[in-house]
XYZ file of C-alpha atoms in Angstrom:
374
model
C -58.249 45.327 47.040
C -59.691 41.817 47.572
C -57.403 39.224 49.123
C -57.606 36.955 46.068
C -56.419 39.820 43.850
C -53.598 40.542 46.285
C -52.562 36.899 46.101
C -52.636 37.028 42.311
C -50.331 40.031 42.268
C -47.825 38.942 44.865
C -48.082 35.173 44.387
C -45.670 34.880 41.429
C -43.030 36.783 43.391
C -43.326 34.404 46.325
C -43.152 31.351 44.072
C -40.120 32.666 42.200
C -38.223 33.501 45.376
C -39.056 30.167 46.998
C -38.150 28.222 43.863
C -34.726 29.839 43.878
C -34.024 28.848 47.463
C -32.310 25.536 48.251
C -34.668 22.857 49.554
C -33.457 23.151 53.117
C -34.272 26.871 53.234
C -37.915 26.563 52.129
C -40.322 27.198 54.966
C -43.346 24.915 54.925
C -44.996 26.699 57.870
C -46.504 29.076 55.320
C -49.143 26.404 54.780
C -50.444 27.117 58.280
C -51.406 30.815 58.416
C -51.733 32.742 61.632
C -54.436 35.343 62.120
C -54.360 38.847 63.667
C -50.818 39.698 62.620
C -49.129 43.055 63.122
C -45.811 44.155 61.644
C -43.949 43.100 64.756
C -45.805 39.834 65.382
C -45.400 38.741 61.758
C -41.661 39.235 61.926
C -41.493 37.517 65.310
C -43.508 34.589 63.924
C -41.173 34.177 60.968
C -38.059 34.411 63.102
C -39.453 32.024 65.697
C -40.413 29.438 63.084
C -36.957 29.756 61.553
C -35.495 28.954 64.962
C -33.938 32.390 65.408
C -33.721 33.395 69.042
C -33.254 36.990 70.238
C -29.579 36.187 70.790
C -29.245 35.027 67.187
C -31.099 38.055 65.862
C -28.066 40.339 65.871
C -26.688 38.803 62.671
C -29.935 39.624 60.838
C -30.988 42.679 62.765
C -30.241 45.184 60.012
C -32.284 43.306 57.420
C -35.266 42.841 59.735
C -35.218 46.455 60.916
C -35.117 47.575 57.297
C -38.187 45.486 56.421
C -40.036 46.861 59.438
C -39.185 50.469 58.485
C -40.400 49.886 54.930
C -43.704 48.571 56.271
C -44.208 51.543 58.574
C -43.340 54.317 56.108
C -46.281 55.649 54.085
C -44.396 57.961 51.714
C -43.192 56.407 48.465
C -40.353 58.942 48.232
C -39.144 58.127 51.737
C -39.263 54.420 50.897
C -37.206 55.067 47.766
C -34.566 56.804 49.842
C -34.551 53.943 52.352
C -34.152 51.460 49.508
C -31.171 53.392 48.121
C -29.533 53.621 51.541
C -29.935 49.888 52.172
C -29.212 48.513 48.699
C -26.550 46.199 50.143
C -29.219 44.359 52.188
C -31.533 43.643 49.256
C -30.606 40.195 47.992
C -32.162 36.763 47.551
C -32.435 36.183 51.300
C -34.054 39.579 51.791
C -36.721 38.843 49.181
C -37.278 35.384 50.657
C -37.935 36.867 54.099
C -40.110 39.627 52.643
C -42.105 37.046 50.694
C -42.754 34.958 53.800
C -44.065 38.042 55.595
C -46.270 38.847 52.595
C -47.640 35.309 52.499
C -48.441 35.447 56.213
C -50.354 38.701 55.762
C -52.385 37.446 52.811
C -53.139 34.048 54.324
C -54.428 35.630 57.517
C -56.674 38.101 55.671
C -54.814 41.227 56.799
C -55.927 43.332 53.818
C -54.447 46.638 54.960
C -51.031 45.127 55.616
C -51.204 43.112 52.387
C -51.878 46.299 50.407
C -48.870 47.981 52.020
C -46.752 44.978 51.065
C -47.961 45.130 47.456
C -46.925 48.794 47.286
C -43.520 47.948 48.750
C -43.153 45.017 46.363
C -43.752 47.300 43.376
C -40.977 49.633 44.504
C -38.562 46.821 45.302
C -39.113 45.233 41.890
C -38.597 48.528 40.077
C -35.877 50.179 42.159
C -33.446 47.366 43.021
C -31.140 45.289 40.843
C -32.282 41.966 42.247
C -35.899 43.108 42.061
C -35.601 43.955 38.372
C -34.095 40.537 37.703
C -36.896 38.878 39.647
C -39.546 40.909 37.829
C -38.082 39.887 34.478
C -38.021 36.260 35.590
C -41.684 36.353 36.653
C -42.697 38.050 33.412
C -40.836 35.526 31.288
C -42.291 32.649 33.278
C -45.832 33.883 32.678
C -45.118 34.445 28.971
C -43.635 30.961 28.603
C -46.620 29.454 30.386
C -49.025 31.213 28.010
C -47.011 29.980 25.025
C -47.133 26.377 26.215
C -50.827 26.601 27.050
C -51.601 27.994 23.609
C -50.009 24.893 22.072
C -52.248 22.698 24.209
C -52.348 19.022 23.331
C -50.547 19.701 20.059
C -47.347 20.472 21.977
C -44.564 18.174 20.772
C -40.845 18.016 21.464
C -40.264 19.685 18.101
C -42.558 22.564 19.001
C -41.067 22.837 22.497
C -37.634 23.037 20.891
C -38.885 25.769 18.556
C -40.149 27.746 21.551
C -36.804 27.361 23.324
C -34.793 28.410 20.266
C -36.994 31.491 19.830
C -36.245 32.668 23.395
C -34.828 36.179 23.446
C -33.583 36.022 27.041
C -31.978 33.521 29.394
C -34.924 34.048 31.749
C -37.340 32.785 29.075
C -35.098 29.779 28.418
C -35.011 28.958 32.144
C -38.784 29.341 32.262
C -39.278 26.683 29.581
C -36.991 24.326 31.495
C -38.938 24.957 34.697
C -42.331 24.430 33.061
C -41.550 21.656 30.576
C -38.644 19.697 32.030
C -40.408 16.410 31.250
C -40.274 17.134 27.529
C -36.568 17.919 27.539
C -35.387 14.336 27.412
C -32.895 12.384 25.290
C -35.042 12.685 22.145
C -35.380 16.448 22.659
C -31.622 16.985 22.860
C -31.000 14.524 20.022
C -33.308 16.622 17.837
C -31.416 19.748 18.871
C -28.088 18.075 18.026
C -29.412 17.137 14.587
C -30.341 20.759 13.941
C -26.877 21.847 15.037
C -25.263 19.391 12.603
C -27.335 20.799 9.739
C -26.549 24.421 10.649
C -23.414 26.394 9.861
C -21.651 29.616 10.743
C -23.237 31.945 13.289
C -26.449 29.909 13.443
C -24.499 26.789 14.387
C -22.723 28.680 17.176
C -26.032 30.116 18.400
C -27.625 26.677 18.605
C -24.594 25.202 20.352
C -24.688 28.028 22.890
C -28.391 27.420 23.556
C -27.784 23.683 23.961
C -25.066 24.382 26.512
C -27.386 26.662 28.473
C -30.277 24.197 28.333
C -28.103 21.343 29.582
C -26.924 23.526 32.459
C -30.433 24.664 33.417
C -31.765 21.100 33.240
C -28.919 19.815 35.421
C -29.530 22.554 37.995
C -33.269 21.855 38.085
C -32.708 18.113 38.430
C -30.395 18.700 41.387
C -32.971 20.926 43.069
C -35.757 18.414 42.493
C -33.606 15.565 43.756
C -32.786 17.485 46.937
C -36.446 18.386 47.483
C -37.646 14.832 46.970
C -34.948 13.413 49.206
C -35.918 15.825 51.960
C -39.609 14.986 51.466
C -38.911 11.257 51.549
C -36.944 11.521 54.784
C -39.783 13.532 56.326
C -42.467 11.007 55.332
C -40.331 8.081 56.499
C -39.820 9.752 59.876
C -43.600 9.976 60.344
C -44.083 6.326 59.403
C -41.958 5.315 62.390
C -44.405 6.971 64.805
C -46.806 4.643 66.673
C -49.841 6.885 66.071
C -49.560 7.946 62.440
C -52.720 10.084 62.437
C -51.581 12.051 65.467
C -48.088 12.459 64.014
C -49.406 13.747 60.678
C -51.841 16.152 62.356
C -49.028 17.539 64.499
C -46.846 18.119 61.427
C -49.348 19.451 58.892
C -47.418 22.705 58.557
C -44.340 20.786 57.383
C -46.031 19.055 54.455
C -45.287 20.246 50.938
C -46.612 19.097 47.575
C -43.452 17.008 47.254
C -44.233 15.254 50.543
C -47.747 14.393 49.375
C -46.481 13.044 46.049
C -43.847 10.953 47.840
C -46.503 9.506 50.168
C -48.674 8.606 47.165
C -45.737 6.919 45.435
C -44.873 5.010 48.604
C -48.464 3.797 48.911
C -48.400 2.527 45.335
C -45.119 0.694 45.950
C -46.341 -0.774 49.243
C -49.514 -1.993 47.518
C -47.513 -3.680 44.767
C -45.318 -5.407 47.360
C -48.243 -6.341 49.654
C -46.659 -4.494 52.583
C -49.916 -4.241 54.492
C -48.700 -2.451 57.627
C -46.957 0.219 55.559
C -50.014 0.485 53.299
C -52.262 1.107 56.282
C -50.074 3.871 57.679
C -49.733 5.608 54.325
C -53.480 5.414 53.721
C -54.137 7.015 57.111
C -51.553 9.690 56.340
C -53.208 10.616 53.057
C -56.662 10.568 54.651
C -55.556 13.059 57.313
C -53.993 15.279 54.639
C -57.101 15.134 52.491
C -59.336 16.042 55.414
C -57.052 18.914 56.407
C -56.812 20.362 52.899
C -60.434 19.928 51.853
C -62.597 23.075 51.933
C -65.252 23.103 54.695
C -67.981 22.660 52.071
C -66.713 19.152 51.316
C -67.157 18.106 54.936
C -70.691 19.514 54.979
C -71.592 17.700 51.759
C -70.184 14.433 53.073
C -72.461 14.728 56.113
C -75.513 15.602 54.011
C -74.952 12.662 51.678
C -75.239 10.298 54.637
C -78.726 11.547 55.513
C -81.569 9.199 54.442
C -83.901 11.540 52.545
C -84.576 15.084 51.346
C -86.706 15.912 54.388
C -83.833 15.169 56.757
C -81.413 17.101 54.549
C -83.666 20.163 54.553
C -84.086 19.952 58.325
C -80.310 19.800 58.804
C -79.681 22.841 56.607
C -82.607 24.774 58.099
C -81.242 24.206 61.598
C -77.757 25.286 60.431
C -78.350 28.268 58.095
C -74.674 29.295 58.216
C -73.878 26.161 56.213
C -75.836 27.482 53.227
C -73.282 29.663 51.450
C -72.404 30.470 47.862
C -69.350 28.288 48.350
C -71.572 25.320 49.196
C -73.733 25.919 46.120
C -70.698 26.238 43.840
C -69.106 23.090 45.257
C -72.333 21.117 44.831
C -72.617 22.283 41.221
C -69.041 21.265 40.465
C -69.338 17.843 42.090
C -72.665 17.113 40.401
C -71.164 17.997 37.016
C -68.268 15.620 37.654
C -70.669 12.805 38.463
C -72.830 13.527 35.414
C -69.738 13.257 33.225
C -69.524 9.602 34.329
C -73.050 8.687 33.207
C -72.003 5.143 32.303
C -71.055 4.515 35.941
C -74.191 3.602 37.983
C -72.617 4.660 41.294
C -71.530 8.015 39.880
C -74.986 8.542 38.376
C -76.668 7.850 41.719
C -74.263 10.181 43.509
C -74.924 12.897 40.938
C -78.663 12.624 41.527
C -78.148 12.859 45.293
C -75.951 15.935 44.906
C -78.534 17.557 42.632
C -81.212 17.016 45.276
C -79.021 18.597 47.938
C -78.285 21.516 45.599
C -81.993 22.199 44.995
C -82.676 22.236 48.738
C -79.666 24.452 49.478
C -80.588 26.839 46.650
C -84.164 27.164 47.943
C -82.941 27.934 51.476
C -80.350 30.375 50.132
C -83.014 32.289 48.210
C -85.230 32.421 51.301
C -82.347 33.725 53.380
C -81.477 36.403 50.804
C -85.108 37.569 50.694
C -85.230 37.701 54.479
C -87.911 35.036 54.712
């Protein structure tokens, strides 16, 4: 099974488990995959990154040994028996650790190990109490997402409220809170209260019960987000105190999360508004390092090609470096050119689009030659 398909299957599980963990327990080192992993080295990597020494391992030894046995057993029936015998170990922390191991395998391209993990995941989701709850949560999250996407731009607070009130399970209700928290504001709850006032009997009680649940889920989510943002802000601030911001950011790439990036962007906006030039400079360098680190290799190649003076030089550069000419490069060029063409009223964008189109034609010609063995 291709790695991207493996990620599609196991990705929602990882996200759900990580979202349930408190902010301080989320492990950002997953953003920096390690290659050539074995069962043992993956577990050692995770434990080492979590700061668990061999002496500290005793308290978690049973859980880790159980995960290792599951990974080494090929028989589904034997795994089922192991799962039954170790049901007391299978909890939120177990799934969090399992998910980190799965992410490491997928990120490093270990297809055989990733396939084993997918098989184990299927059994864990079907044969354990926590797994069944997690599976339901993932399913409801995907269903809620489809419902919201189907509404598209016509989604209003009224319609969001209708979706919430139609929820058959608490998991679906939590999913709407997770996906559409921004729409559940004062006006949203005021509208719900108005419906409650107009209702009577069992329907009134049902609506009141849903309101109570929604308020609780929203409060829980807000607390989690506040804790995550506070942690991200402290992390970014700690880097800003370093004398060499670029070096500090590069050394801590594995600790950055999406929250950290958003905080840095907000800080840059605030620093710009207050004319805090030194802080602005550091934040700009931070974001530049992050952008360079996260950009696909094709972007770097295109940036170099754009700087070349003419088509002859571009063709020479690509001819001398045939490994650069990949389907990924062609796809990226097509996407970027389309973006530029969409801004036809912007002279700079138009010129850039024309340059990208020229590069694409050259790359396509060389790609066709390479495929034909010329």
